Coordinates of C-alpha atoms in Angstrom, one line a residue:
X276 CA 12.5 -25.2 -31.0
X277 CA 13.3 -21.8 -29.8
X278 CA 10.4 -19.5 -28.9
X279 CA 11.2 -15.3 -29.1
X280 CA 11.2 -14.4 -25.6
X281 CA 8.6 -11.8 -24.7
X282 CA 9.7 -7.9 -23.7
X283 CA 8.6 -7.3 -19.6
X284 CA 5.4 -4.9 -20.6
X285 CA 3.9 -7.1 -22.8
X286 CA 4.0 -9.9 -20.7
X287 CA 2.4 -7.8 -17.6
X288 CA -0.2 -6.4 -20.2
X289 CA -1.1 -9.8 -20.8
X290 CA -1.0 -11.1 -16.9
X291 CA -3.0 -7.5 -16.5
X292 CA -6.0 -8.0 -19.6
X293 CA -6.9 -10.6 -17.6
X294 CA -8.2 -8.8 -14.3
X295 CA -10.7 -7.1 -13.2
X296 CA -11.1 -5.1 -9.9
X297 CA -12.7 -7.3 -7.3
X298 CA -16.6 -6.9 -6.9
X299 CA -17.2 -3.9 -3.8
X300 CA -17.8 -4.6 -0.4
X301 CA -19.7 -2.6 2.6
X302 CA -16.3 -2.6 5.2
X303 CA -16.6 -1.2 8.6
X304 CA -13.9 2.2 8.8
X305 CA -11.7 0.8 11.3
X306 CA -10.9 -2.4 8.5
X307 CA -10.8 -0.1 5.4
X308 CA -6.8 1.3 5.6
X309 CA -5.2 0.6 2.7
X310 CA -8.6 -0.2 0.2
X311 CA -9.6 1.8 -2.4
X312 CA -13.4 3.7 -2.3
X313 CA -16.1 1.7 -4.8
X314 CA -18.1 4.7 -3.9
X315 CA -18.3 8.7 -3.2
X316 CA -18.1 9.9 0.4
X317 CA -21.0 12.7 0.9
X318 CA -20.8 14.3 4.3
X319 CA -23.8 13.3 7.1
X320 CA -23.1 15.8 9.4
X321 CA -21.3 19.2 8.6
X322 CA -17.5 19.3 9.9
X323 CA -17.0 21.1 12.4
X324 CA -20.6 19.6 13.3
X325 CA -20.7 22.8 15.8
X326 CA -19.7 26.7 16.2
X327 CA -16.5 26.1 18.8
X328 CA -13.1 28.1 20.1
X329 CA -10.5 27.7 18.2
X330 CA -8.3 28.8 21.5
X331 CA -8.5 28.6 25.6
X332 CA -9.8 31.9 26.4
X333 CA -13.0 33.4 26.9
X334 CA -16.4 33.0 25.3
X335 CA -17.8 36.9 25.0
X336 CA -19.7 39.1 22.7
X337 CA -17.6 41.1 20.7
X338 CA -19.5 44.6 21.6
X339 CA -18.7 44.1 25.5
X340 CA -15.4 44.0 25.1
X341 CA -14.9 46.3 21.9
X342 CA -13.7 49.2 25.4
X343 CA -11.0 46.9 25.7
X344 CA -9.3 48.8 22.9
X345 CA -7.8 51.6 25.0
X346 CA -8.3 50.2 28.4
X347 CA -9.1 46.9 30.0
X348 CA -12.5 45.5 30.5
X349 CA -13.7 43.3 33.4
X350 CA -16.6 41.2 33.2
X351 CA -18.4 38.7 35.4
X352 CA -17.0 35.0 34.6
X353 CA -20.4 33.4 34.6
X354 CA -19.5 29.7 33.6
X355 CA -17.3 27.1 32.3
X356 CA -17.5 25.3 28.9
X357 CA -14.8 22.4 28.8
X358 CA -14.8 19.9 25.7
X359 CA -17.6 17.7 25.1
X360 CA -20.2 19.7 27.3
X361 CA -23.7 21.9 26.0
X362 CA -22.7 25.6 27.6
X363 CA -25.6 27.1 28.5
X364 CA -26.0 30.9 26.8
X365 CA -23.9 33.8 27.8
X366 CA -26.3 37.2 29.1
X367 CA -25.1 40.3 28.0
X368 CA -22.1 41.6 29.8
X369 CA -20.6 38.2 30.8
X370 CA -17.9 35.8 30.1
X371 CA -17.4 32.0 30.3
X372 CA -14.2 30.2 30.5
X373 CA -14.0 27.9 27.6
X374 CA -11.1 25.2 26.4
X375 CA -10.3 24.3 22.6
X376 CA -12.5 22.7 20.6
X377 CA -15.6 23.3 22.9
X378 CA -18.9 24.3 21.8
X379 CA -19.8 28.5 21.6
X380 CA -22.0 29.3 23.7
X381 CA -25.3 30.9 22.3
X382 CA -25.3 34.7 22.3
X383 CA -21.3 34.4 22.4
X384 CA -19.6 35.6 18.8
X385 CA -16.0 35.6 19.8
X386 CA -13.6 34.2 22.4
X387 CA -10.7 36.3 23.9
X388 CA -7.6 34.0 24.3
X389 CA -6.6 33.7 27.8
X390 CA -3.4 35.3 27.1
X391 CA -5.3 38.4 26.3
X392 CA -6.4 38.6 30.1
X393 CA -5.2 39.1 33.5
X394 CA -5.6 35.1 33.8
X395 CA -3.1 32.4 33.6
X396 CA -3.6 29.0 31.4
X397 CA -3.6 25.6 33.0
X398 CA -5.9 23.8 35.1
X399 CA -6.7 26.7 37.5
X400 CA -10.0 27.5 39.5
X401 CA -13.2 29.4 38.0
X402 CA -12.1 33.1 38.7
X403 CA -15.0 34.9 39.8
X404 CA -14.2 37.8 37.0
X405 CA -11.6 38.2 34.2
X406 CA -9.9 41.8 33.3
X407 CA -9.9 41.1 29.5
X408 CA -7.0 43.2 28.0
X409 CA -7.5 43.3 24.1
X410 CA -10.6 44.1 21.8
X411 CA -11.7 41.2 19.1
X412 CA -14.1 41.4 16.3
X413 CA -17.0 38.9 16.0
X414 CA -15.8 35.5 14.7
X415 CA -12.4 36.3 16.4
X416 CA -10.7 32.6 17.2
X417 CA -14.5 31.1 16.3
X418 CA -14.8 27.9 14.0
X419 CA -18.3 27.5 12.1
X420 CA -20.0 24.8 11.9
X421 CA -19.7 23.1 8.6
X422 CA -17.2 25.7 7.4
X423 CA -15.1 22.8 6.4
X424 CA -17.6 20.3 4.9
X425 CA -21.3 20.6 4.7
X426 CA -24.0 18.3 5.1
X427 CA -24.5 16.4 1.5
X428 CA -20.7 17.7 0.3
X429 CA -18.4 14.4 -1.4
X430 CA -15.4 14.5 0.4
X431 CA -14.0 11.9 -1.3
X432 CA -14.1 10.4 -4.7
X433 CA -14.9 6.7 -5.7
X434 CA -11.1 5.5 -6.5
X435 CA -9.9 6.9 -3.7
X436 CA -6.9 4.6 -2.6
X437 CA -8.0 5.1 1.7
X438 CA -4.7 6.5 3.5
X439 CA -4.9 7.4 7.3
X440 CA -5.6 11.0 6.2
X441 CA -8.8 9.8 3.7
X442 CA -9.8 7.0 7.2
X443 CA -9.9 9.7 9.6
X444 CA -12.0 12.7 6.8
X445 CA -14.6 9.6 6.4
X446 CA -14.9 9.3 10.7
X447 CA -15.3 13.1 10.8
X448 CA -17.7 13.4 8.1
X449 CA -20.0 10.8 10.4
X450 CA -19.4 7.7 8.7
X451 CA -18.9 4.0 9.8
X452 CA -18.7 2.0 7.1
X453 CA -17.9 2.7 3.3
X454 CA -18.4 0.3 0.1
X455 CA -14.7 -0.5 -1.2
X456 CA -12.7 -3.1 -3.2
X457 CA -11.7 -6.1 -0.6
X458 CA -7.8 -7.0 0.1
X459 CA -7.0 -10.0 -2.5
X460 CA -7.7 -13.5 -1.0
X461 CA -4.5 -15.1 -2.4
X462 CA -3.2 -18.8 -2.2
X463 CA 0.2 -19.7 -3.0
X464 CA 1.3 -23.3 -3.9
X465 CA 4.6 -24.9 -4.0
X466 CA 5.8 -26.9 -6.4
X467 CA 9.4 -28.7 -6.0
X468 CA 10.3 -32.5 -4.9
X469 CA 13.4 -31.2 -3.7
X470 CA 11.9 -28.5 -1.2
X471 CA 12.0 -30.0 2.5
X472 CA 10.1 -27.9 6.2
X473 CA 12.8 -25.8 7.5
X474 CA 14.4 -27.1 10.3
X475 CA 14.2 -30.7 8.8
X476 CA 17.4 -33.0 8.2
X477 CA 17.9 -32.4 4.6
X478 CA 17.9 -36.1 2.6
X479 CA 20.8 -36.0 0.0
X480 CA 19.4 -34.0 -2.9
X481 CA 16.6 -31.7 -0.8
X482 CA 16.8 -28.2 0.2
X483 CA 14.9 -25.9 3.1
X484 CA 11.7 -24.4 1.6
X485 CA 12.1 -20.9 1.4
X486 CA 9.6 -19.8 -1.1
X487 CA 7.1 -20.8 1.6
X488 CA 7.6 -18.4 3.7
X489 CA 9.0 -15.6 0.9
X490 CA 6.1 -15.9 -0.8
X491 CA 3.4 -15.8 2.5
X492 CA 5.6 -12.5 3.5
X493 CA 5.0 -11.1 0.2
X494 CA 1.5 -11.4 0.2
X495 CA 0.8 -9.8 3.1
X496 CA 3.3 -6.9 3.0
X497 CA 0.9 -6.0 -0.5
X498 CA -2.1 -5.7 1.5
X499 CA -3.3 -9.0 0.3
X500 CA -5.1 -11.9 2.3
X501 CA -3.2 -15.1 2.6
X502 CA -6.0 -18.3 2.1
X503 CA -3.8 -21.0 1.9
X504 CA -0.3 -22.6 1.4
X505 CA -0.7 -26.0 -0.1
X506 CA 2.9 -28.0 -1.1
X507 CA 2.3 -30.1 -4.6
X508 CA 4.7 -32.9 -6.0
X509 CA 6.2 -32.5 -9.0
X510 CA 3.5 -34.2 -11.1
X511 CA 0.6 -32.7 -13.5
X512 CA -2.3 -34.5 -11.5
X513 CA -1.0 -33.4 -8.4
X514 CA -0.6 -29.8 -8.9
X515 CA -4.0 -29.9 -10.9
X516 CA -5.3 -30.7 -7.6
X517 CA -3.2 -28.3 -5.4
X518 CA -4.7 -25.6 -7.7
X519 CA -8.3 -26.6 -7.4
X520 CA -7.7 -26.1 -3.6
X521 CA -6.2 -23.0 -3.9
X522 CA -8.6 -21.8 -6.0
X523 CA -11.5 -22.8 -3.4
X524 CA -10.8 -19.8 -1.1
X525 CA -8.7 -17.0 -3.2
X526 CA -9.1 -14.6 -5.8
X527 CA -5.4 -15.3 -6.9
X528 CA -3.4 -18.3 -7.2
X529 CA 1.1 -17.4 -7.2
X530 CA 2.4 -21.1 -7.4
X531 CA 6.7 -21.3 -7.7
X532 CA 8.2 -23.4 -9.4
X533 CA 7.6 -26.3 -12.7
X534 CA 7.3 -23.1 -15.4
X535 CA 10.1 -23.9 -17.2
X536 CA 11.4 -26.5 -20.0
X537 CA 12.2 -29.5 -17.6
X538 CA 10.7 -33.0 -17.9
X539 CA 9.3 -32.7 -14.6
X540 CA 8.0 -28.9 -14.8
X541 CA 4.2 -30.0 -13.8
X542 CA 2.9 -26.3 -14.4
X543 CA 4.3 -26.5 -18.1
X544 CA 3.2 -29.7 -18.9
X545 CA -0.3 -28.6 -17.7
X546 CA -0.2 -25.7 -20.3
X547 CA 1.3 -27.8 -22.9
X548 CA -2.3 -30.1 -22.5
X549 CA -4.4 -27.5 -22.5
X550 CA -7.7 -28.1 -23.7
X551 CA -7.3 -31.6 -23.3
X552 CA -10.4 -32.7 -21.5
X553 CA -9.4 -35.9 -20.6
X554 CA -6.1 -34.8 -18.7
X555 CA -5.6 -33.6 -15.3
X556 CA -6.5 -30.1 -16.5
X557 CA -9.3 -31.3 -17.2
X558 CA -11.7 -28.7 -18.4
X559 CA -11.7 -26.6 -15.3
X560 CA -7.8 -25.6 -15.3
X561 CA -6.5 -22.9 -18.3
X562 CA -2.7 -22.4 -18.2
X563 CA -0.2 -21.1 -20.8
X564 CA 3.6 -20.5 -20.2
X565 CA 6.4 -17.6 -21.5
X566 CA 9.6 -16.6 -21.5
X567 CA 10.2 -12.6 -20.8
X568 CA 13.2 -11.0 -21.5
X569 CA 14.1 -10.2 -17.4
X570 CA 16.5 -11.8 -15.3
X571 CA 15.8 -13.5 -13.1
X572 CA 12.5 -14.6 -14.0
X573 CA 12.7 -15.3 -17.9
X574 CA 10.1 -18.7 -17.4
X575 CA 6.5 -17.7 -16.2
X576 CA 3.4 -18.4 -16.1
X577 CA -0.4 -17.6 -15.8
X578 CA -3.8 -19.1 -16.4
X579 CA -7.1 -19.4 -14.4
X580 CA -8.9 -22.4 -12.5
X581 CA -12.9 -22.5 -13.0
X582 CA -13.9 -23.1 -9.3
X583 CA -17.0 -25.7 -8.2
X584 CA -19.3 -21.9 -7.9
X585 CA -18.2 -21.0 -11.5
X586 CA -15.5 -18.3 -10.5
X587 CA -12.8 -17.9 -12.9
X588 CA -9.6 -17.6 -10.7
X589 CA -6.3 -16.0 -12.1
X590 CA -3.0 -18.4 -11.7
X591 CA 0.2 -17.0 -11.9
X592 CA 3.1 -19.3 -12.0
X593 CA 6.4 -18.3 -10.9
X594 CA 10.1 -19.7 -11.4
X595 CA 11.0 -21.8 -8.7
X596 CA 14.6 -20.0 -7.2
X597 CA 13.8 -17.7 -4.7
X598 CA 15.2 -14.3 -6.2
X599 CA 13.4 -15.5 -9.3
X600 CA 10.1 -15.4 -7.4
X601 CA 11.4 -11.8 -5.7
X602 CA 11.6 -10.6 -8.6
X603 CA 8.6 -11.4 -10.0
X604 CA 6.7 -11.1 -7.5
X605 CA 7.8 -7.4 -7.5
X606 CA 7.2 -6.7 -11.3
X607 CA 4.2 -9.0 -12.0
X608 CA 2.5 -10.5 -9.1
X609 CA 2.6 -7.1 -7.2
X610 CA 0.8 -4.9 -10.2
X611 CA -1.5 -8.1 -10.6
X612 CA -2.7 -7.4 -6.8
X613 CA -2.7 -3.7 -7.7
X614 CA -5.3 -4.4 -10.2
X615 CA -7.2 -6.7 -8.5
X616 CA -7.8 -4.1 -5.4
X617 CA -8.4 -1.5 -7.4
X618 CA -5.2 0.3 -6.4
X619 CA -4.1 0.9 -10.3
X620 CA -6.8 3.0 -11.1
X621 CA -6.7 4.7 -7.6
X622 CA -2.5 5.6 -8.1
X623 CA -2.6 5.7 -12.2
X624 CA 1.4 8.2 -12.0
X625 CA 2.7 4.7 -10.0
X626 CA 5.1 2.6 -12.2
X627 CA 3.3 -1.0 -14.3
X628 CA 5.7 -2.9 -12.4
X629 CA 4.1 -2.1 -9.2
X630 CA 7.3 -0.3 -7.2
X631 CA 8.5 3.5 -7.1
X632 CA 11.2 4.2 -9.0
X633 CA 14.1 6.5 -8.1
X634 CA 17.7 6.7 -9.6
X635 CA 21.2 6.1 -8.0
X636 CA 24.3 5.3 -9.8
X637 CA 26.5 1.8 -9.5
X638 CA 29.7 2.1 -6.8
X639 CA 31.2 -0.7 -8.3
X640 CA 31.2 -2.9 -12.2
X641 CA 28.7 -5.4 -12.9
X642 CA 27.2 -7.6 -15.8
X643 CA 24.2 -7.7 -17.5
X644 CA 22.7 -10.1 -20.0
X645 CA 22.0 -8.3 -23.5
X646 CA 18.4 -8.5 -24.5
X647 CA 17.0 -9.3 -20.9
X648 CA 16.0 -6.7 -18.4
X649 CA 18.0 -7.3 -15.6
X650 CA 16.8 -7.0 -11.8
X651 CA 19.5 -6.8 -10.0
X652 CA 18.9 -6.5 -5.7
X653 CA 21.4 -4.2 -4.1
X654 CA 22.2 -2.5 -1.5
X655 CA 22.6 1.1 -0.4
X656 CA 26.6 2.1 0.2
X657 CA 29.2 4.7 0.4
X658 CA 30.5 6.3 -2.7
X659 CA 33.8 4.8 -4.7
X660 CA 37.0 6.2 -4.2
X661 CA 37.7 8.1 -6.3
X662 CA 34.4 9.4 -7.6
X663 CA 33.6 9.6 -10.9
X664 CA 33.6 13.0 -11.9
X665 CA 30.3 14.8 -13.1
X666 CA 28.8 12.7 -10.3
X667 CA 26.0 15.2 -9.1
X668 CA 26.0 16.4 -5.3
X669 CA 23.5 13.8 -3.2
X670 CA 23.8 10.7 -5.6
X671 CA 22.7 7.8 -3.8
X672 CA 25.2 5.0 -4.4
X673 CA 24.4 1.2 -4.8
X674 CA 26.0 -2.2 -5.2
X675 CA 24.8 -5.9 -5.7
X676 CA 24.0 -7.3 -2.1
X677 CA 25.7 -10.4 -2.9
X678 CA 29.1 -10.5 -4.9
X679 CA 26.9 -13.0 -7.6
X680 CA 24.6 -10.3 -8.7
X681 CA 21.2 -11.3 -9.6
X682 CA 22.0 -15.0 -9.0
X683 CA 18.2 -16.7 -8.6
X684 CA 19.4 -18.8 -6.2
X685 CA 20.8 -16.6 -3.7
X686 CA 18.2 -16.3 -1.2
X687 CA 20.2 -15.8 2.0
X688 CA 21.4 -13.1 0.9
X689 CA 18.2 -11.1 0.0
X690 CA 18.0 -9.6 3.8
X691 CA 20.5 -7.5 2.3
X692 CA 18.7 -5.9 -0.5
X693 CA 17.3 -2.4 0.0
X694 CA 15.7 -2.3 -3.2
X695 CA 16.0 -4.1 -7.1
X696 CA 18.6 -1.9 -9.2
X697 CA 16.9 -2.3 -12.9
X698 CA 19.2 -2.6 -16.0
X699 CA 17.6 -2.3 -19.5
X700 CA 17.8 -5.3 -22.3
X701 CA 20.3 -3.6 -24.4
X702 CA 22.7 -2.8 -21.8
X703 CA 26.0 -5.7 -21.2
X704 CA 27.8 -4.2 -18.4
X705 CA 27.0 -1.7 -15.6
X706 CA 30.4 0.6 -15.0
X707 CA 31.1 2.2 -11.9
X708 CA 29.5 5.4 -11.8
X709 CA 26.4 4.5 -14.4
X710 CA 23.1 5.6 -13.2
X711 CA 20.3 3.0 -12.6
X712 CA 16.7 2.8 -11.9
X713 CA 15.7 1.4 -8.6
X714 CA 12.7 -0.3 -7.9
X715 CA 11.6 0.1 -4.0
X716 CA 11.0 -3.3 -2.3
X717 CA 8.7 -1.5 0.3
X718 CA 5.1 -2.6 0.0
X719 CA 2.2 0.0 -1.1
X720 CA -0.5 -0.6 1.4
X721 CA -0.1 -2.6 4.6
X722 CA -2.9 -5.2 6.1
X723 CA -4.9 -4.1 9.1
X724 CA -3.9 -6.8 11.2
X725 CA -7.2 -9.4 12.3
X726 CA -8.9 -7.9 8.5
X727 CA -10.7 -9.7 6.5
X728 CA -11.7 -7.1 4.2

């Protein structure tokens, strides 16, 4: 029986239906890179949290050196104020040397920068007096306090994804910790008799595991927490198990491999038994199986394990050939994550399929399969010879990283790839010159390394 094959969105809008952001946690600031805010940020102290020179100079009142206008003043130097120190107040008539960022002294409304007077910068001795050579109004090279933020001010909206720059405005507002989604505890299992260790002797028949390690790198470079690797024969009762493991410790189980139509695919025969109570699914494991019009990647999975505390785990199955599972990683597993950490929400303009797209245009002829959307990894090269005219200054020009295309087995050659080249359903050959979509292989939000959060 031939089942219609399922358009990519509709798939991922089913995958996606299914999650819900993770519940918030309190995170200390130096683990909360790259999570998204569960709350708003109100100031606790106003930034700057104190009146201080915006310039090395000279801490003065305005009025005594308003003569300065038409001829140079001198004063008395009667202190210095360097960073991090409580000046004590300027008297009437005086000056004290102060540094950036250094706290006015009181009865000081101005500071004269040290260019402005007979002194040179650097790390000099305390003159005794300074000939100041240029008037300033009050406030002159002054920062407020608070002028930025004041006390009880959000300075940051729950959703926010935190970036370096939304880290450092939570430190300066004179906060530790913040509540935020956690990173994705994420357990991948393996399916595949044939898969040996790497570095083993390979028995007639096996191969070096592969999506081992592709899939642990993948998980981390998405910001997500990797739990657990567990291997699983190519049985239903053994997987059943390998997923209850998983499940133990994760908020998301990626398994490779057994989606398909095969006599030994233990993932489908699981969803074919569903609801079966008496099988190895038991009543604790809920799986279901398509096929989406991509290649690679057209046999996939998802589901959910019911853990011993009750937890409802998502399960999504992947193909078993390693560009199969980089591609859907990218496109389903990545969004999935997205969703799960609150990141969706945070960047709603960031394309479903979890990557950001740009356009380029093909250097040499490929082939496409009509009716699947084809992801395709290439690589970043020189123009053709000759270039195809109307071809707009700047075009960035790409090729297949391997001379097989998108071949699902052809994992060695993935170092190559710079980014997936995507070719719509209704397309049958890509000619030199024809513009593309790319879809960016980068990761959107890196791990601090040692977080659990």
């Amino acid at each position: 029986m031939t089942f219609p094959m399922l358009p990519p969105e509709e798939y991922l809008d089913r995958v996606l239906s299914t999650l819900t952001p993770l519940d918030a946690l309190e995170v200390p600031l130096e683990q909360a890179h790259g999570l998204v805010l569960a709350e708003d940020v109100r100031a606790t102290v106003p930034v700057p949290p104190w009146t201080n020179s915006a310039m090395d100079g000279y801490a003065v009142r305005a009025a005594d050196v308003a003569g300065a206008r038409t001829a140079p003043v001198t004063l008395p130097v009667a202190g210095d104020v360097p960073a991090g120190a409580r000046p004590m107040r300027l008297a009437a008539g005086t000056a004290q040397r102060i540094m950036t960022g250094a706290m006015l002294p009181a009865g000081a409304d101005a500071v004269v920068r040290v260019e402005d007077t007979d002194q040179s910068p650097g790390a000099l001795p305390l003159p005794e007096q300074v000939e100041v050579r240029a008037a300033v109004e009050p406030g002159a090279n002054v920062r407020h306090a608070g002028e930025d933020v004041a006390v009880g001010q959000v300075v940051l909206r729950a959703g926010t994804a935190l970036k370096a720059t939304a880290v450092s405005a939570v430190a300066s507002v004179g906060r530790s910790a913040v509540r935020a989604v956690p990173r994705p505890r994420v357990a991948v299992v393996i399916t595949g008799a044939e898969l040996a260790d790497a570095g083993r002797e390979l028995a007639a028949g096996t191969i070096p595991d592969s999506n081992g390690p592709l899939l642990s790198g993948l998980v981390a470079e998405h910001g997500a927490r990797l739990t657990a690797v567990i291997h699983s024969a190519d049985t239903p009762s053994a997987l059943a198990e390998a997923l209850r493991a998983a499940a133990a410790d994760a908020d998301l189980v990626v398994s490779s491999g057994g989606v398909s139509v095969g006599a030994y695919d233990p993932f489908a025969i699981l969803a074919a038994a569903r609801g079966q109570a008496e099988g190895p699914a038991g009543n604790d494991i809920d799986l279901a199986t398509a096929k989406v019009a991509m290649q690679p990647g057209k046999p996939q999975g998802y589901g959910s394990v019911r853990t011993g505390d009750g937890r409802r785990v998502p399960v999504l199955g992947l193909p078993g050939n390693p560009v199969s599972v980089l591609v859907s990683f990218t496109t389903i597993v990545a969004p999935a994550l997205a969703r799960l950490s609150g990141h969706d929400a945070a960047e709603p303009g960031a394309p479903r399929d979890g990557g950001t797209r740009a356009t380029a245009r093909a250097a040499v002829r490929w082939r496409s399969p009509r009716g699947r959307r084809q992801h395709v990894p290439v690589r970043f090269v020189a123009p053709p010879e000759p270039v195809p005219a109307g071809s707009p200054p700047g075009t960035v020009w790409v090729a297949p990283s391997h001379r097989l295309g998108s071949g699902s087995h052809l994992v060695a050659s993935l170092p190559a790839a710079q980014a997936l080249a995507v070719v719509e359903a209704d397309v049958d050959a890509v000619d030199v010159g024809d513009p593309v979509q790319l879809l960016a292989l980068s990761a959107p939000a890196a791990p601090v390394p040692g977080s659990v959060w």
